[in-house]
């Protein structure tokens, strides 16, 4: 099984592409969904976040107010780095368990939907393909202002807090340009899906895994025979 990284920028349309791939039957692990799971009430990550950010980030029911926490981390880069350091280890553990589950069920590849894919450099070395969902800066700004009801200044601040999409596009092995119509984006997703389905990369990975397992098994058997002789 090989891994495919999917990323983009805020309001670039990554979720649209991710949903389309799921509809085509692709296994997708969404880091945002996992992130919400690991900060549930009284979880280890939840307790660490409250310890560092204070109870003022909590809703009346005790859950984390994501909007309030978002305002803090987008305004203060050091707070954003702190939050990432508190949550990323837990997120990675859960994602690894899900990857192993897909591998054991015989899937040829898994798509990892990760907003900070290129910022988390330790992850990219495990990926066979990387996909960036791109849109032009003017479209990104307009979509973000409409979606989150932000002023132009607020939207620009959030976009500026992330790695520029042009930079991400240069690092990717595949680009889906979501600047145009939904139909155009869907055609690009279909082409990407066909490329992943036709890829034989999983055969090499699986052969290496089998060879490794066989080698370890043979070594153990040889050692046992030596002990019994």
PDB file of N, CA, C and O in Angstrom, residues 62-98:
ATOM      1  N   UNK A  62     -18.297  22.939  28.343  1.00  0.00           N
ATOM      2  CA  UNK A  62     -16.944  22.459  28.625  1.00  0.00           C
ATOM      3  C   UNK A  62     -16.121  22.129  27.398  1.00  0.00           C
ATOM      4  O   UNK A  62     -14.913  21.911  27.505  1.00  0.00           O
ATOM      5  N   UNK A  63     -16.762  22.064  26.225  1.00  0.00           N
ATOM      6  CA  UNK A  63     -16.016  21.774  25.002  1.00  0.00           C
ATOM      7  C   UNK A  63     -15.213  22.995  24.567  1.00  0.00           C
ATOM      8  O   UNK A  63     -15.507  24.125  24.955  1.00  0.00           O
ATOM      9  N   UNK A  64     -14.200  22.747  23.745  1.00  0.00           N
ATOM     10  CA  UNK A  64     -13.354  23.838  23.258  1.00  0.00           C
ATOM     11  C   UNK A  64     -14.108  24.661  22.223  1.00  0.00           C
ATOM     12  O   UNK A  64     -14.725  24.114  21.302  1.00  0.00           O
ATOM     13  N   UNK A  65     -14.076  25.972  22.393  1.00  0.00           N
ATOM     14  CA  UNK A  65     -14.686  26.897  21.436  1.00  0.00           C
ATOM     15  C   UNK A  65     -13.704  27.066  20.287  1.00  0.00           C
ATOM     16  O   UNK A  65     -12.734  27.828  20.370  1.00  0.00           O
ATOM     17  N   UNK A  66     -13.927  26.346  19.193  1.00  0.00           N
ATOM     18  CA  UNK A  66     -12.985  26.335  18.073  1.00  0.00           C
ATOM     19  C   UNK A  66     -12.844  27.711  17.432  1.00  0.00           C
ATOM     20  O   UNK A  66     -11.751  28.091  16.983  1.00  0.00           O
ATOM     21  N   UNK A  67     -13.941  28.464  17.403  1.00  0.00           N
ATOM     22  CA  UNK A  67     -13.879  29.798  16.802  1.00  0.00           C
ATOM     23  C   UNK A  67     -12.998  30.730  17.641  1.00  0.00           C
ATOM     24  O   UNK A  67     -12.154  31.455  17.107  1.00  0.00           O
ATOM     25  N   UNK A  68     -13.180  30.686  18.949  1.00  0.00           N
ATOM     26  CA  UNK A  68     -12.378  31.543  19.838  1.00  0.00           C
ATOM     27  C   UNK A  68     -10.906  31.142  19.799  1.00  0.00           C
ATOM     28  O   UNK A  68     -10.012  31.993  19.734  1.00  0.00           O
ATOM     29  N   UNK A  69     -10.649  29.832  19.813  1.00  0.00           N
ATOM     30  CA  UNK A  69      -9.268  29.357  19.749  1.00  0.00           C
ATOM     31  C   UNK A  69      -8.650  29.713  18.396  1.00  0.00           C
ATOM     32  O   UNK A  69      -7.468  30.075  18.315  1.00  0.00           O
ATOM     33  N   UNK A  70      -9.464  29.653  17.340  1.00  0.00           N
ATOM     34  CA  UNK A  70      -8.984  30.017  16.010  1.00  0.00           C
ATOM     35  C   UNK A  70      -8.531  31.462  15.928  1.00  0.00           C
ATOM     36  O   UNK A  70      -7.504  31.770  15.323  1.00  0.00           O
ATOM     37  N   UNK A  71      -9.299  32.357  16.556  1.00  0.00           N
ATOM     38  CA  UNK A  71      -8.913  33.779  16.571  1.00  0.00           C
ATOM     39  C   UNK A  71      -7.563  33.968  17.253  1.00  0.00           C
ATOM     40  O   UNK A  71      -6.735  34.780  16.821  1.00  0.00           O
ATOM     41  N   UNK A  72      -7.340  33.214  18.322  1.00  0.00           N
ATOM     42  CA  UNK A  72      -6.080  33.347  19.069  1.00  0.00           C
ATOM     43  C   UNK A  72      -4.899  32.884  18.231  1.00  0.00           C
ATOM     44  O   UNK A  72      -3.888  33.586  18.106  1.00  0.00           O
ATOM     45  N   UNK A  73      -5.019  31.695  17.629  1.00  0.00           N
ATOM     46  CA  UNK A  73      -3.855  31.133  16.930  1.00  0.00           C
ATOM     47  C   UNK A  73      -3.578  31.823  15.605  1.00  0.00           C
ATOM     48  O   UNK A  73      -2.423  31.869  15.153  1.00  0.00           O
ATOM     49  N   UNK A  74      -4.612  32.396  14.949  1.00  0.00           N
ATOM     50  CA  UNK A  74      -4.358  33.104  13.703  1.00  0.00           C
ATOM     51  C   UNK A  74      -3.737  34.474  13.964  1.00  0.00           C
ATOM     52  O   UNK A  74      -3.082  35.050  13.094  1.00  0.00           O
ATOM     53  N   UNK A  75      -3.915  35.008  15.168  1.00  0.00           N
ATOM     54  CA  UNK A  75      -3.349  36.314  15.512  1.00  0.00           C
ATOM     55  C   UNK A  75      -1.964  36.209  16.130  1.00  0.00           C
ATOM     56  O   UNK A  75      -1.218  37.188  16.143  1.00  0.00           O
ATOM     57  N   UNK A  76      -1.624  35.021  16.673  1.00  0.00           N
ATOM     58  CA  UNK A  76      -0.360  34.855  17.376  1.00  0.00           C
ATOM     59  C   UNK A  76       0.336  33.578  16.886  1.00  0.00           C
ATOM     60  O   UNK A  76      -0.026  32.471  17.310  1.00  0.00           O
ATOM     61  N   UNK A  77       1.325  33.734  16.003  1.00  0.00           N
ATOM     62  CA  UNK A  77       2.022  32.555  15.448  1.00  0.00           C
ATOM     63  C   UNK A  77       2.604  31.636  16.509  1.00  0.00           C
ATOM     64  O   UNK A  77       2.589  30.410  16.346  1.00  0.00           O
ATOM     65  N   UNK A  78       3.098  32.207  17.610  1.00  0.00           N
ATOM     66  CA  UNK A  78       3.689  31.354  18.654  1.00  0.00           C
ATOM     67  C   UNK A  78       2.617  30.490  19.327  1.00  0.00           C
ATOM     68  O   UNK A  78       2.892  29.350  19.740  1.00  0.00           O
ATOM     69  N   UNK A  79       1.396  31.019  19.425  1.00  0.00           N
ATOM     70  CA  UNK A  79       0.289  30.230  19.990  1.00  0.00           C
ATOM     71  C   UNK A  79      -0.117  29.114  19.032  1.00  0.00           C
ATOM     72  O   UNK A  79      -0.484  28.018  19.462  1.00  0.00           O
ATOM     73  N   UNK A  80      -0.035  29.400  17.730  1.00  0.00           N
ATOM     74  CA  UNK A  80      -0.364  28.381  16.730  1.00  0.00           C
ATOM     75  C   UNK A  80       0.646  27.239  16.791  1.00  0.00           C
ATOM     76  O   UNK A  80       0.270  26.062  16.730  1.00  0.00           O
ATOM     77  N   UNK A  81       1.916  27.597  16.932  1.00  0.00           N
ATOM     78  CA  UNK A  81       2.947  26.556  17.050  1.00  0.00           C
ATOM     79  C   UNK A  81       2.758  25.735  18.322  1.00  0.00           C
ATOM     80  O   UNK A  81       2.954  24.516  18.327  1.00  0.00           O
ATOM     81  N   UNK A  82       2.362  26.406  19.398  1.00  0.00           N
ATOM     82  CA  UNK A  82       2.110  25.700  20.653  1.00  0.00           C
ATOM     83  C   UNK A  82       0.961  24.713  20.496  1.00  0.00           C
ATOM     84  O   UNK A  82       1.070  23.545  20.912  1.00  0.00           O
ATOM     85  N   UNK A  83      -0.135  25.152  19.898  1.00  0.00           N
ATOM     86  CA  UNK A  83      -1.288  24.270  19.709  1.00  0.00           C
ATOM     87  C   UNK A  83      -0.905  23.060  18.862  1.00  0.00           C
ATOM     88  O   UNK A  83      -1.287  21.925  19.177  1.00  0.00           O
ATOM     89  N   UNK A  84      -0.142  23.294  17.791  1.00  0.00           N
ATOM     90  CA  UNK A  84       0.290  22.186  16.932  1.00  0.00           C
ATOM     91  C   UNK A  84       1.126  21.181  17.716  1.00  0.00           C
ATOM     92  O   UNK A  84       0.984  19.964  17.544  1.00  0.00           O
ATOM     93  N   UNK A  85       1.998  21.674  18.584  1.00  0.00           N
ATOM     94  CA  UNK A  85       2.849  20.776  19.370  1.00  0.00           C
ATOM     95  C   UNK A  85       2.032  19.952  20.363  1.00  0.00           C
ATOM     96  O   UNK A  85       2.429  18.845  20.738  1.00  0.00           O
ATOM     97  N   UNK A  86       0.886  20.472  20.789  1.00  0.00           N
ATOM     98  CA  UNK A  86       0.030  19.760  21.742  1.00  0.00           C
ATOM     99  C   UNK A  86      -0.859  18.718  21.063  1.00  0.00           C
ATOM    100  O   UNK A  86      -1.192  17.694  21.671  1.00  0.00           O
ATOM    101  N   UNK A  87      -1.237  18.974  19.820  1.00  0.00           N
ATOM    102  CA  UNK A  87      -2.217  18.102  19.156  1.00  0.00           C
ATOM    103  C   UNK A  87      -1.610  17.148  18.128  1.00  0.00           C
ATOM    104  O   UNK A  87      -2.103  16.037  17.954  1.00  0.00           O
ATOM    105  N   UNK A  88      -0.560  17.566  17.430  1.00  0.00           N
ATOM    106  CA  UNK A  88      -0.040  16.754  16.321  1.00  0.00           C
ATOM    107  C   UNK A  88       0.399  15.350  16.724  1.00  0.00           C
ATOM    108  O   UNK A  88       0.117  14.392  15.987  1.00  0.00           O
ATOM    109  N   UNK A  89       1.081  15.150  17.862  1.00  0.00           N
ATOM    110  CA  UNK A  89       1.451  13.772  18.228  1.00  0.00           C
ATOM    111  C   UNK A  89       0.242  12.852  18.374  1.00  0.00           C
ATOM    112  O   UNK A  89       0.279  11.703  17.940  1.00  0.00           O
ATOM    113  N   UNK A  90      -0.838  13.368  18.972  1.00  0.00           N
ATOM    114  CA  UNK A  90      -2.055  12.556  19.143  1.00  0.00           C
ATOM    115  C   UNK A  90      -2.718  12.295  17.793  1.00  0.00           C
ATOM    116  O   UNK A  90      -3.200  11.181  17.527  1.00  0.00           O
ATOM    117  N   UNK A  91      -2.748  13.300  16.931  1.00  0.00           N
ATOM    118  CA  UNK A  91      -3.348  13.146  15.611  1.00  0.00           C
ATOM    119  C   UNK A  91      -2.599  12.090  14.809  1.00  0.00           C
ATOM    120  O   UNK A  91      -3.198  11.211  14.173  1.00  0.00           O
ATOM    121  N   UNK A  92      -1.277  12.143  14.843  1.00  0.00           N
ATOM    122  CA  UNK A  92      -0.462  11.202  14.078  1.00  0.00           C
ATOM    123  C   UNK A  92      -0.647   9.766  14.566  1.00  0.00           C
ATOM    124  O   UNK A  92      -0.662   8.829  13.756  1.00  0.00           O
ATOM    125  N   UNK A  93      -0.799   9.580  15.871  1.00  0.00           N
ATOM    126  CA  UNK A  93      -1.019   8.233  16.406  1.00  0.00           C
ATOM    127  C   UNK A  93      -2.320   7.636  15.879  1.00  0.00           C
ATOM    128  O   UNK A  93      -2.362   6.474  15.461  1.00  0.00           O
ATOM    129  N   UNK A  94      -3.389   8.432  15.899  1.00  0.00           N
ATOM    130  CA  UNK A  94      -4.685   7.951  15.419  1.00  0.00           C
ATOM    131  C   UNK A  94      -4.632   7.663  13.918  1.00  0.00           C
ATOM    132  O   UNK A  94      -5.136   6.635  13.447  1.00  0.00           O
ATOM    133  N   UNK A  95      -3.991   8.550  13.152  1.00  0.00           N
ATOM    134  CA  UNK A  95      -3.899   8.353  11.705  1.00  0.00           C
ATOM    135  C   UNK A  95      -3.097   7.100  11.381  1.00  0.00           C
ATOM    136  O   UNK A  95      -3.446   6.350  10.455  1.00  0.00           O
ATOM    137  N   UNK A  96      -2.036   6.849  12.132  1.00  0.00           N
ATOM    138  CA  UNK A  96      -1.228   5.645  11.902  1.00  0.00           C
ATOM    139  C   UNK A  96      -2.049   4.384  12.119  1.00  0.00           C
ATOM    140  O   UNK A  96      -1.971   3.428  11.332  1.00  0.00           O
ATOM    141  N   UNK A  97      -2.872   4.358  13.167  1.00  0.00           N
ATOM    142  CA  UNK A  97      -3.729   3.205  13.424  1.00  0.00           C
ATOM    143  C   UNK A  97      -4.692   2.983  12.261  1.00  0.00           C
ATOM    144  O   UNK A  97      -4.936   1.845  11.837  1.00  0.00           O
ATOM    145  N   UNK A  98      -5.240   4.067  11.723  1.00  0.00           N
ATOM    146  CA  UNK A  98      -6.182   3.946  10.603  1.00  0.00           C
ATOM    147  C   UNK A  98      -5.473   3.452   9.337  1.00  0.00           C
ATOM    148  O   UNK A  98      -6.020   2.656   8.570  1.00  0.00           O
TER     149      UNK A  98
END
